[in-house]
Tab-separated table of C-alpha atoms in Angstrom:
chain	number	residue	atom	x	y	z
A	1	MET	CA	0.100	0.028	-0.068
A	2	THR	CA	2.963	2.540	0.471
A	3	ALA	CA	6.332	3.387	0.022
A	4	LYS	CA	9.763	2.844	2.285
A	5	THR	CA	10.428	6.158	2.129
A	6	THR	CA	8.495	8.437	4.430
A	7	THR	CA	7.819	12.388	3.793
A	8	ARG	CA	7.100	14.953	6.517
A	9	TYR	CA	4.664	17.528	6.395
A	10	ALA	CA	5.439	20.820	8.165
A	11	LEU	CA	2.417	21.095	10.545
A	12	THR	CA	0.744	23.207	13.430
A	13	LEU	CA	-2.572	22.263	15.387
A	14	LEU	CA	-3.648	24.813	17.593
A	15	ALA	CA	-7.266	25.151	19.203
A	16	GLY	CA	-9.558	27.998	17.322
A	17	ALA	CA	-7.430	30.132	15.817
A	18	GLY	CA	-4.210	27.887	15.447
A	19	THR	CA	-2.758	26.130	12.281
A	20	LEU	CA	-1.838	23.066	11.117
A	21	ALA	CA	-0.007	23.084	7.681
A	22	ALA	CA	0.152	19.580	5.960
A	23	LEU	CA	-0.110	18.533	2.114
A	24	ALA	CA	-0.949	14.998	1.908
A	25	ALA	CA	0.438	12.816	-0.598
A	26	CYS	CA	-1.200	9.725	-1.595
A	27	SER	CA	-1.491	7.064	-4.588
A	28	SER	CA	-3.762	7.848	-7.515
A	29	THR	CA	-4.569	7.933	-11.138
A	30	ALA	CA	-4.640	10.701	-13.236
A	31	THR	CA	-6.209	14.311	-16.797
A	32	ALA	CA	-8.121	17.340	-16.009
A	33	GLY	CA	-11.385	17.965	-17.518
A	34	ASP	CA	-13.310	21.439	-18.144
A	35	ASP	CA	-14.148	23.491	-14.956
A	36	SER	CA	-17.408	23.237	-13.944
A	37	ALA	CA	-19.710	26.909	-13.901
A	38	ASP	CA	-20.040	27.307	-10.156
A	39	THR	CA	-16.536	26.705	-9.012
A	40	THR	CA	-14.329	29.390	-8.999
A	41	THR	CA	-10.605	30.056	-10.692
A	42	THR	CA	-7.895	32.337	-9.598
A	43	ALA	CA	-4.625	33.393	-11.053
A	44	PRO	CA	-1.211	31.834	-9.946
A	45	THR	CA	-1.120	33.606	-6.478
A	46	SER	CA	-0.258	32.536	-3.065
A	47	ALA	CA	-0.088	33.421	0.511
A	48	THR	CA	2.073	36.324	1.349
A	49	SER	CA	3.129	34.966	4.375
A	50	PRO	CA	5.226	31.531	5.015
A	51	THR	CA	3.361	28.187	5.541
A	52	PRO	CA	2.936	27.809	9.316
A	53	THR	CA	5.493	25.438	10.972
A	54	ALA	CA	4.602	24.090	14.252
A	55	THR	CA	5.373	26.160	17.262
A	56	GLY	CA	4.533	24.498	20.822
A	57	ALA	CA	4.104	21.261	22.142
A	58	ALA	CA	1.666	18.870	23.642
A	59	GLY	CA	1.272	20.220	26.867
A	60	ASP	CA	4.395	22.522	26.717
A	61	ALA	CA	5.769	25.328	25.511
A	62	ALA	CA	8.019	25.616	22.871
A	63	GLY	CA	11.740	25.973	22.392
A	64	THR	CA	15.158	24.873	22.738
A	65	GLY	CA	15.003	22.109	24.322
A	66	SER	CA	11.775	21.069	24.632
A	67	TYR	CA	10.231	18.206	23.648
A	68	THR	CA	6.785	16.682	23.410
A	69	ASP	CA	6.335	13.359	25.117
A	70	GLY	CA	5.801	9.977	23.737
A	71	SER	CA	7.626	7.842	21.942
A	72	TYR	CA	9.501	8.311	18.371
A	73	GLU	CA	11.169	5.797	15.980
A	74	ALA	CA	13.852	6.816	13.643
A	75	GLU	CA	16.695	5.210	11.623
A	76	GLY	CA	20.361	5.989	11.542
A	77	ALA	CA	22.878	5.136	8.749
A	78	TYR	CA	26.466	4.688	9.010
A	79	THR	CA	29.369	2.998	7.072
A	80	SER	CA	31.487	-0.308	8.499
A	81	PRO	CA	34.149	-2.421	6.561
A	82	GLY	CA	31.559	-4.117	5.208
A	83	GLY	CA	29.224	-1.667	3.400
A	84	ASN	CA	26.757	0.737	4.178
A	85	GLU	CA	24.444	-0.188	7.701
A	86	LYS	CA	21.123	1.169	8.960
A	87	VAL	CA	20.130	0.827	12.866
A	88	GLY	CA	16.858	2.000	13.650
A	89	VAL	CA	15.775	3.441	17.432
A	90	SER	CA	13.323	3.798	19.081
A	91	LEU	CA	12.726	6.540	22.264
A	92	THR	CA	10.157	6.908	24.637
A	93	LEU	CA	10.346	10.413	26.208
A	94	ALA	CA	8.814	11.752	29.256
A	95	ASP	CA	9.406	15.483	30.034
A	96	GLY	CA	12.276	15.446	28.009
A	97	VAL	CA	14.120	12.110	29.473
A	98	ILE	CA	14.285	8.786	28.032
A	99	THR	CA	12.291	6.052	30.099
A	100	GLU	CA	12.703	3.555	27.410
A	101	VAL	CA	15.318	2.690	24.427
A	102	THR	CA	14.892	0.004	21.374
A	103	VAL	CA	17.725	-0.606	19.150
A	104	THR	CA	16.451	-2.379	15.981
A	105	PRO	CA	19.770	-4.147	14.350
A	106	GLU	CA	19.328	-3.420	10.653
A	107	SER	CA	22.362	-4.720	9.324
A	108	GLU	CA	22.241	-7.347	6.066
A	109	ASN	CA	26.040	-8.900	7.010
A	110	PRO	CA	26.960	-11.488	10.437
A	111	THR	CA	29.763	-9.151	11.521
A	112	GLY	CA	27.527	-5.824	11.378
A	113	GLN	CA	24.405	-7.672	12.700
A	114	GLN	CA	26.777	-8.586	15.777
A	115	TYR	CA	28.078	-5.526	16.725
A	116	GLN	CA	24.332	-4.317	16.223
A	117	GLU	CA	23.140	-6.827	18.429
A	118	ARG	CA	25.521	-6.098	21.205
A	119	PHE	CA	25.357	-2.554	21.102
A	120	ALA	CA	21.340	-2.859	21.261
A	121	SER	CA	21.812	-5.575	24.467
A	122	GLY	CA	24.166	-2.265	26.062
A	123	ILE	CA	22.310	0.408	25.694
A	124	SER	CA	19.532	0.856	27.288
A	125	GLY	CA	22.181	1.435	30.865
A	126	GLU	CA	23.650	4.486	28.888
A	127	VAL	CA	20.436	6.585	28.291
A	128	VAL	CA	17.875	5.463	30.006
A	129	GLY	CA	17.131	8.510	32.631
A	130	LYS	CA	19.126	10.561	30.954
A	131	SER	CA	17.752	13.790	29.252
A	132	LEU	CA	17.585	13.960	25.173
A	133	ASP	CA	20.280	16.786	24.936
A	134	GLU	CA	22.831	14.697	26.643
A	135	ILE	CA	22.880	12.062	24.814
A	136	ASP	CA	26.103	11.702	22.338
A	137	VAL	CA	27.117	7.498	22.763
A	138	SER	CA	30.717	6.692	21.699
A	139	LYS	CA	30.947	2.932	21.978
A	140	VAL	CA	28.366	0.222	23.380
A	141	SER	CA	29.503	-3.144	24.208
A	142	GLY	CA	32.580	-2.669	21.754
A	143	SER	CA	30.623	-1.363	19.374
A	144	SER	CA	31.541	2.517	18.069
A	145	LEU	CA	30.401	2.331	14.497
A	146	THR	CA	26.979	1.434	15.662
A	147	ALA	CA	26.952	4.630	17.884
A	148	THR	CA	27.133	6.761	14.876
A	149	GLY	CA	24.009	5.615	13.208
A	150	PHE	CA	22.453	5.624	16.653
A	151	ASN	CA	23.435	9.473	17.141
A	152	GLU	CA	21.944	10.215	13.691
A	153	ALA	CA	18.522	8.430	14.849
A	154	VAL	CA	18.520	10.589	17.574
A	155	GLU	CA	19.264	13.618	16.183
A	156	THR	CA	16.279	12.831	13.549
A	157	ILE	CA	13.843	11.865	16.765
A	158	LYS	CA	15.344	15.424	18.499
A	159	ALA	CA	13.790	17.180	15.130
A	160	ASP	CA	10.702	15.118	15.921
A	161	ALA	CA	10.266	15.271	19.346
A	162	THR	CA	10.870	19.535	19.677
A	163	ALA	CA	7.842	21.119	20.488
A	164	ASP	CA	7.391	21.432	16.894
A	165	ALA	CA	3.749	20.462	17.273
A	166	VAL	CA	0.588	21.623	19.193
A	167	SER	CA	-2.292	19.111	20.243
A	168	VAL	CA	-5.460	21.052	20.132
A	169	LEU	CA	-6.217	18.867	22.638
A	170	GLY	CA	-3.770	18.153	24.870
A	171	HIS	CA	-1.675	15.213	23.861
A	172	ALA	CA	-0.119	13.848	20.857
A	173	TRP	CA	1.404	10.432	19.606
A	174	ARG	CA	3.270	10.363	16.779
A	175	PHE	CA	5.293	7.478	14.974
A	176	GLU	CA	5.790	6.090	11.579
A	177	ALA	CA	3.593	3.469	9.938
A	178	ILE	CA	3.117	2.571	6.447
A	179	GLY	CA	5.810	4.626	4.855
A	180	THR	CA	3.968	7.543	6.896
A	181	SER	CA	4.381	9.865	9.715
A	182	TRP	CA	1.298	9.678	11.913
A	183	GLN	CA	0.096	12.062	14.854
A	184	LEU	CA	-2.914	10.990	17.195
A	185	ASP	CA	-4.333	13.703	19.365
A	186	THR	CA	-6.359	13.141	22.118
A	187	VAL	CA	-7.138	14.866	26.051
A	188	ASP	CA	-5.413	12.156	27.848
A	189	PRO	CA	-2.330	10.359	26.639
A	190	LEU	CA	-2.941	7.106	25.085
A	191	GLY	CA	-2.146	4.090	26.879
A	192	ASP	CA	0.135	1.401	26.405
A	193	ASP	CA	-3.107	-1.137	25.944
A	194	ASP	CA	-4.471	1.609	23.281
A	195	ARG	CA	-1.387	2.103	21.303
A	196	ALA	CA	-0.866	-1.660	20.954
A	197	ARG	CA	-4.324	-1.915	19.583
A	198	ILE	CA	-3.900	0.871	17.302
A	199	SER	CA	-0.685	-0.544	15.924
A	200	ALA	CA	-2.105	-4.006	15.608
A	201	ARG	CA	-4.740	-2.519	13.707
A	202	ILE	CA	-2.666	-0.696	11.329
A	203	GLU	CA	-0.103	-3.590	11.132
A	204	ASP	CA	-3.311	-5.930	9.686
A	205	TYR	CA	-4.282	-3.409	7.013
A	206	ASP	CA	-0.478	-3.211	6.179
A	207	ARG	CA	-0.542	-7.030	5.953
A	208	THR	CA	-3.713	-7.130	3.734
A	209	TRP	CA	-3.394	-4.236	1.250
A	210	SER	CA	0.041	-3.246	0.921
A	211	ARG	CA	2.006	-4.325	-2.698
A	212	PHE	CA	5.197	-3.839	-1.012
A	213	ARG	CA	4.788	-6.784	1.387
A	214	ALA	CA	5.566	-10.161	-0.256
A	215	ASP	CA	3.120	-11.753	2.740
A	216	SER	CA	0.218	-9.346	2.079
A	217	LEU	CA	-3.270	-11.002	0.541
A	218	VAL	CA	-2.988	-8.424	-2.449
A	219	SER	CA	0.832	-9.981	-3.253
A	220	ARG	CA	-1.268	-12.968	-4.057
A	221	LEU	CA	-2.677	-11.573	-7.060
A	222	ARG	CA	0.052	-11.669	-8.790
A	223	ILE	CA	1.223	-15.335	-8.355
A	224	GLU	CA	-2.627	-16.413	-8.178
A	225	THR	CA	-5.778	-15.766	-10.638
A	226	GLY	CA	-9.165	-16.951	-9.292
A	227	GLU	CA	-11.434	-15.875	-7.188
A	228	HIS	CA	-9.525	-13.747	-4.214
A	229	VAL	CA	-11.634	-12.517	-0.764
A	230	PHE	CA	-10.904	-9.553	0.984
A	231	PRO	CA	-11.736	-8.899	4.676
A	232	ALA	CA	-14.807	-6.777	5.524
A	233	GLU	CA	-13.616	-3.466	5.431
A	234	ALA	CA	-13.125	-4.024	1.019
A	235	GLU	CA	-16.554	-3.904	0.734
A	236	GLU	CA	-16.644	0.228	1.408
A	237	LEU	CA	-13.522	0.522	-0.333
A	238	PHE	CA	-14.292	-1.640	-3.407
A	239	THR	CA	-17.385	0.065	-3.647
A	240	LEU	CA	-15.611	3.629	-3.477
A	241	TYR	CA	-13.548	1.814	-6.253
A	242	ASP	CA	-16.589	0.696	-8.324
A	243	VAL	CA	-18.331	4.123	-8.550
A	244	LEU	CA	-14.577	6.124	-9.197
A	245	ASP	CA	-13.856	3.503	-12.203
A	246	GLU	CA	-17.274	3.924	-13.452
A	247	ALA	CA	-17.179	7.602	-13.151
A	248	THR	CA	-13.661	8.369	-14.498
A	249	GLY	CA	-14.022	5.317	-17.297
A	250	GLY	CA	-11.168	3.420	-15.760
A	251	GLY	CA	-8.619	6.536	-14.938
A	252	VAL	CA	-8.869	5.956	-10.722
A	253	THR	CA	-8.381	1.973	-10.736
A	254	PRO	CA	-6.888	-0.233	-8.018
A	255	PHE	CA	-5.195	-1.939	-10.951
A	256	VAL	CA	-2.989	0.739	-11.480
A	257	GLY	CA	-0.406	-1.187	-9.862
A	258	ASP	CA	1.377	-2.723	-12.696
A	259	ALA	CA	2.038	0.673	-14.616
A	260	LEU	CA	3.339	2.359	-11.561
A	261	GLU	CA	5.473	-0.570	-11.407
A	262	GLU	CA	6.215	-0.512	-15.056
A	263	LEU	CA	7.364	3.150	-14.365
A	264	GLY	CA	10.255	1.895	-11.502
A	265	TYR	CA	7.587	2.424	-8.483
A	266	ASP	CA	7.915	-1.201	-7.379
A	267	PRO	CA	8.396	-3.080	-4.006
A	268	ALA	CA	12.213	-2.919	-4.491
A	269	TYR	CA	12.108	0.473	-5.122
A	270	SER	CA	14.216	0.577	-8.397
A	271	LEU	CA	12.592	3.967	-9.633
A	272	VAL	CA	13.682	2.638	-13.172
A	273	PRO	CA	11.320	2.444	-15.552
A	274	ARG	CA	11.455	-0.875	-17.322
A	275	GLY	CA	8.776	-0.840	-20.151
A	276	PRO	CA	6.078	1.010	-22.041
A	277	ALA	CA	3.322	2.648	-20.028
A	278	ALA	CA	-0.199	0.487	-20.985
A	279	PRO	CA	-3.659	1.136	-19.698
A	280	ALA	CA	-4.771	-0.325	-16.509
A	281	PRO	CA	-6.885	-3.834	-17.042
A	282	SER	CA	-10.408	-3.935	-16.578
A	283	TRP	CA	-11.704	-3.396	-12.620
A	284	SER	CA	-15.208	-3.849	-13.784
A	285	ALA	CA	-14.624	-6.947	-15.368
A	286	ALA	CA	-12.960	-8.061	-11.952
A	287	ARG	CA	-16.088	-7.448	-9.612
A	288	THR	CA	-18.408	-10.198	-10.727
A	289	GLY	CA	-18.519	-11.747	-7.349
A	290	GLY	CA	-19.323	-10.342	-4.125
A	291	PRO	CA	-18.946	-6.921	-2.108
A	292	THR	CA	-15.465	-8.105	-0.847
A	293	VAL	CA	-14.520	-10.532	-4.058
A	294	VAL	CA	-12.051	-9.694	-6.751
A	295	ARG	CA	-12.316	-12.200	-9.539
A	296	THR	CA	-8.722	-12.237	-11.838
A	297	ASP	CA	-7.847	-14.487	-14.872
A	298	ALA	CA	-4.226	-13.406	-14.816
A	299	SER	CA	-1.268	-12.054	-12.570
A	300	VAL	CA	-2.251	-8.570	-11.723
A	301	VAL	CA	-0.653	-5.762	-9.164
A	302	LEU	CA	-3.859	-4.105	-7.004
A	303	ASP	CA	-2.494	-0.384	-5.133
A	304	VAL	CA	-4.954	0.642	-3.151
A	305	GLY	CA	-3.153	4.002	-2.336
A	306	ALA	CA	-5.595	6.142	-3.897
A	307	ALA	CA	-8.368	5.855	-1.090
A	308	GLY	CA	-6.303	3.177	1.724
A	309	LYS	CA	-4.603	5.339	3.477
A	310	GLY	CA	-8.112	7.387	4.095
A	311	GLN	CA	-9.823	4.291	4.865
A	312	LEU	CA	-6.779	3.217	7.598
A	313	VAL	CA	-7.607	6.864	9.185
A	314	ASP	CA	-11.187	6.539	9.618
A	315	LEU	CA	-10.311	2.887	11.236
A	316	VAL	CA	-8.233	4.481	13.811
A	317	LEU	CA	-10.240	6.851	14.612
A	318	ASP	CA	-13.191	4.127	15.212
A	319	GLU	CA	-10.694	1.865	17.324
A	320	LEU	CA	-10.214	5.226	19.785
A	321	ALA	CA	-13.940	5.506	20.018
A	322	SER	CA	-14.549	1.844	20.618
A	323	ALA	CA	-11.863	2.458	23.446
A	324	GLY	CA	-14.330	5.202	24.398
A	325	ILE	CA	-12.235	7.868	23.461
A	326	GLU	CA	-14.334	10.453	21.714
A	327	ARG	CA	-12.264	13.484	20.622
A	328	ALA	CA	-9.261	12.859	18.939
A	329	ILE	CA	-7.734	13.822	15.480
A	330	VAL	CA	-5.555	11.511	13.335
A	331	ASP	CA	-3.044	12.279	11.050
A	332	ALA	CA	-1.392	9.907	8.442
A	333	GLY	CA	0.842	12.355	6.586
A	334	GLY	CA	-1.247	15.161	6.239
A	335	ASP	CA	-4.951	12.949	5.096
A	336	LEU	CA	-6.696	13.230	8.598
A	337	ARG	CA	-9.961	13.491	10.446
A	338	GLY	CA	-11.473	14.622	13.539
A	339	ARG	CA	-14.018	14.020	16.123
A	340	GLY	CA	-15.182	16.038	18.829
A	341	ALA	CA	-12.508	18.271	18.236
A	342	GLY	CA	-13.740	21.383	18.172
A	343	PRO	CA	-12.669	23.647	15.459
A	344	PHE	CA	-8.755	23.910	13.583
A	345	ARG	CA	-7.178	25.313	10.928
A	346	VAL	CA	-5.138	23.438	8.502
A	347	GLY	CA	-2.570	25.604	5.870
A	348	LEU	CA	-2.323	24.054	2.348
A	349	GLU	CA	1.218	23.797	1.498
A	350	HIS	CA	1.795	25.537	-1.807
A	351	PRO	CA	3.119	22.857	-4.443
A	352	TYR	CA	5.867	24.688	-5.830
A	353	ASP	CA	7.305	26.657	-2.658
A	354	PRO	CA	6.734	24.590	0.953
A	355	THR	CA	7.312	27.591	2.383
A	356	ARG	CA	4.360	29.118	1.340
A	357	ALA	CA	0.646	28.548	1.719
A	358	ILE	CA	-2.271	28.487	-0.928
A	359	GLY	CA	-5.624	28.532	1.578
A	360	VAL	CA	-6.487	27.531	4.869
A	361	ALA	CA	-9.070	24.386	5.653
A	362	VAL	CA	-11.472	24.641	8.241
A	363	PRO	CA	-12.333	20.649	8.197
A	364	GLY	CA	-14.222	20.397	11.410
A	365	GLU	CA	-16.239	16.948	11.810
A	366	ARG	CA	-15.420	16.392	8.368
A	367	ALA	CA	-12.370	14.637	7.038
A	368	LEU	CA	-9.304	16.553	4.874
A	369	CYS	CA	-7.334	14.224	2.127
A	370	GLY	CA	-5.382	15.832	-0.738
A	371	SER	CA	-2.570	14.179	-3.109
A	372	ALA	CA	0.168	15.936	-4.844
A	373	SER	CA	2.486	14.666	-8.064
A	374	ASN	CA	5.646	16.473	-6.465
A	375	ARG	CA	5.941	13.877	-3.507
A	376	ARG	CA	6.693	11.035	-4.796
A	377	ALA	CA	8.701	11.602	-8.079
A	378	TRP	CA	11.869	9.788	-9.278
A	379	ALA	CA	12.612	11.118	-13.040
A	380	ASP	CA	11.678	13.731	-15.321
A	381	GLY	CA	7.913	13.557	-15.533
A	382	LEU	CA	7.503	10.841	-13.402
A	383	HIS	CA	5.457	10.581	-10.220
A	384	HIS	CA	2.897	8.105	-8.444
A	385	VAL	CA	-0.292	9.899	-9.600
A	386	LEU	CA	-0.914	8.069	-12.755
A	387	ASP	CA	-3.944	7.973	-15.073
A	388	GLY	CA	-5.454	4.596	-15.198
A	389	ARG	CA	-6.287	4.968	-18.908
A	390	SER	CA	-3.059	5.091	-20.084
A	391	GLY	CA	-0.508	4.289	-17.174
A	392	ARG	CA	1.365	7.456	-17.614
A	393	PRO	CA	1.805	9.931	-15.243
A	394	VAL	CA	-0.854	13.186	-15.138
A	395	GLU	CA	0.672	16.280	-16.299
A	396	THR	CA	-2.265	19.234	-15.675
A	397	ILE	CA	-2.863	18.848	-12.211
A	398	VAL	CA	-0.317	19.070	-9.375
A	399	ALA	CA	-2.352	19.179	-6.205
A	400	THR	CA	-5.582	18.317	-4.975
A	401	TRP	CA	-7.468	19.048	-1.525
A	402	VAL	CA	-10.799	17.268	-0.850
A	403	VAL	CA	-12.833	17.935	2.361
A	404	ALA	CA	-15.707	15.134	2.735
A	405	ASP	CA	-17.345	13.019	5.544
A	406	THR	CA	-15.014	10.244	5.676
A	407	ALA	CA	-11.330	10.331	4.791
A	408	LEU	CA	-12.105	7.271	2.778
A	409	VAL	CA	-13.622	9.261	0.415
A	410	ALA	CA	-12.010	12.408	0.820
A	411	ASP	CA	-8.554	10.674	-0.040
A	412	GLY	CA	-10.482	8.999	-3.024
A	413	LEU	CA	-12.106	11.897	-4.645
A	414	ALA	CA	-8.284	13.994	-3.781
A	415	THR	CA	-6.992	11.431	-6.531
A	416	ALA	CA	-10.131	11.512	-8.909
A	417	LEU	CA	-9.721	15.040	-9.173
A	418	PHE	CA	-6.303	14.909	-10.980
A	419	VAL	CA	-8.561	12.649	-13.637
A	420	CYS	CA	-11.619	14.546	-13.900
A	421	PRO	CA	-13.222	17.801	-13.504
A	422	PRO	CA	-15.446	17.832	-10.228
A	423	GLU	CA	-18.848	18.383	-11.823
A	424	THR	CA	-18.440	14.938	-12.771
A	425	LEU	CA	-18.443	13.687	-9.053
A	426	ALA	CA	-20.848	16.439	-7.883
A	427	ASP	CA	-23.985	14.401	-8.160
A	428	ARG	CA	-22.212	11.064	-6.648
A	429	PHE	CA	-20.298	12.719	-3.574
A	430	ASP	CA	-21.044	15.630	-0.989
A	431	PHE	CA	-17.702	17.141	-1.125
A	432	GLU	CA	-15.674	20.481	-1.274
A	433	PHE	CA	-12.128	20.603	-3.011
A	434	VAL	CA	-9.172	22.961	-4.147
A	435	ARG	CA	-7.040	22.277	-7.207
A	436	VAL	CA	-3.453	23.224	-8.494
A	437	ARG	CA	-3.169	23.458	-12.005
A	438	SER	CA	0.305	22.731	-13.513
A	439	ASP	CA	0.524	26.081	-14.759
A	440	GLY	CA	-0.087	26.999	-11.023
A	441	THR	CA	-3.764	28.624	-10.864
A	442	LEU	CA	-6.032	27.567	-8.327
A	443	HIS	CA	-9.703	26.231	-8.875
A	444	TYR	CA	-11.756	25.673	-5.726
A	445	SER	CA	-15.415	25.180	-4.813
A	446	PRO	CA	-16.881	28.110	-3.673
A	447	SER	CA	-17.845	26.473	-0.192
A	448	PHE	CA	-14.641	25.236	0.644
A	449	PRO	CA	-14.545	25.417	4.287
A	450	GLY	CA	-11.678	28.109	4.893
A	451	GLU	CA	-9.780	30.551	2.964
A	452	VAL	CA	-8.128	29.964	-0.735
A	453	PHE	CA	-5.538	33.115	-0.653
A	454	ARG	CA	-5.719	35.015	-3.855
């Protein structure tokens, strides 16, 4: 479902007059049509002030050495005699003090693995109980090179944990999952059981839907034909794809995975095109079974990135509700939805200048999702937003944002607006939108909740 590399989005959450700057990116399929008469188009102007960046921490004042409580993960790199190495680091912070540390060996050679395991076995005694600012490890259990990677990961964690995001509700849990950065805002800190349940839900979803995992259910479609039955969540997801596929004439389709991999966006992240573009196989022809069934007669690559991350935001929000947490905001790489959070604002990052904003959204109880072709680009004209009808990257639209009742729908429509004009979708969905064309001009609905800078 997701790529291995992650993108950080500048974001700020403040109650009332605050802002949250974000640009969401998700897999999609896309060529724009004509603009509707009841929408608005403006010249390529943008905010005269920079895109707002985060200025505070959950319950803490911002400042040097001020960190947000929570668990953080990062990866550090270093060079050993065996080549380039990586090591995973997880830290838990309370009042800027490390309360727990885990080092995950990631070396691919036996000697490097051995040194990393030694380092992992001894690091707790070196850093637990110390301030994050004090940490500068030189050697642990005879391993000095691993320390280099560890220190690099710590610097990344410092940046993430620095009081750089104010929680609307008081507490923020930030972590990495499915190839993107997550933030869950709640009134009270999430307990270990709640975090474990949410992590398990995300892992379960990824194990089903990720085309980047050999053990996923989706990956079976590469090697097995016939009837494939998916979990219950597939009914809502597939129904959305049914509607979008029909509305766009095949422009939005989860069968775009083959085309993405031909362009180099494959499980190996080769980023090297290996063949000419080709239209995606017919989605409607594969939907002749039940609501959660896909039937294939040839190998296909299923990619639900156009709407899957949005659905997972909804599912995580539901997990919080099932635990009795009714006031929360779930943000997955800029695709977000709040419930009971009160008003908050979201700055829309300029796709050509990340220091500027083109507008501010106020989604309220609805979801806000977006897609941008510049977020996963790897060669001239190559990016992850494809038109399923041609298998080629879209050239006419560079960014979209959609506000809808669920993140699933908002995410899917953000993709569809690369493919078709909004009036094509207006009789099927209740939504508001902003689009940025490749010439920089803006196209948006007059009722978009918030403000578009002109």
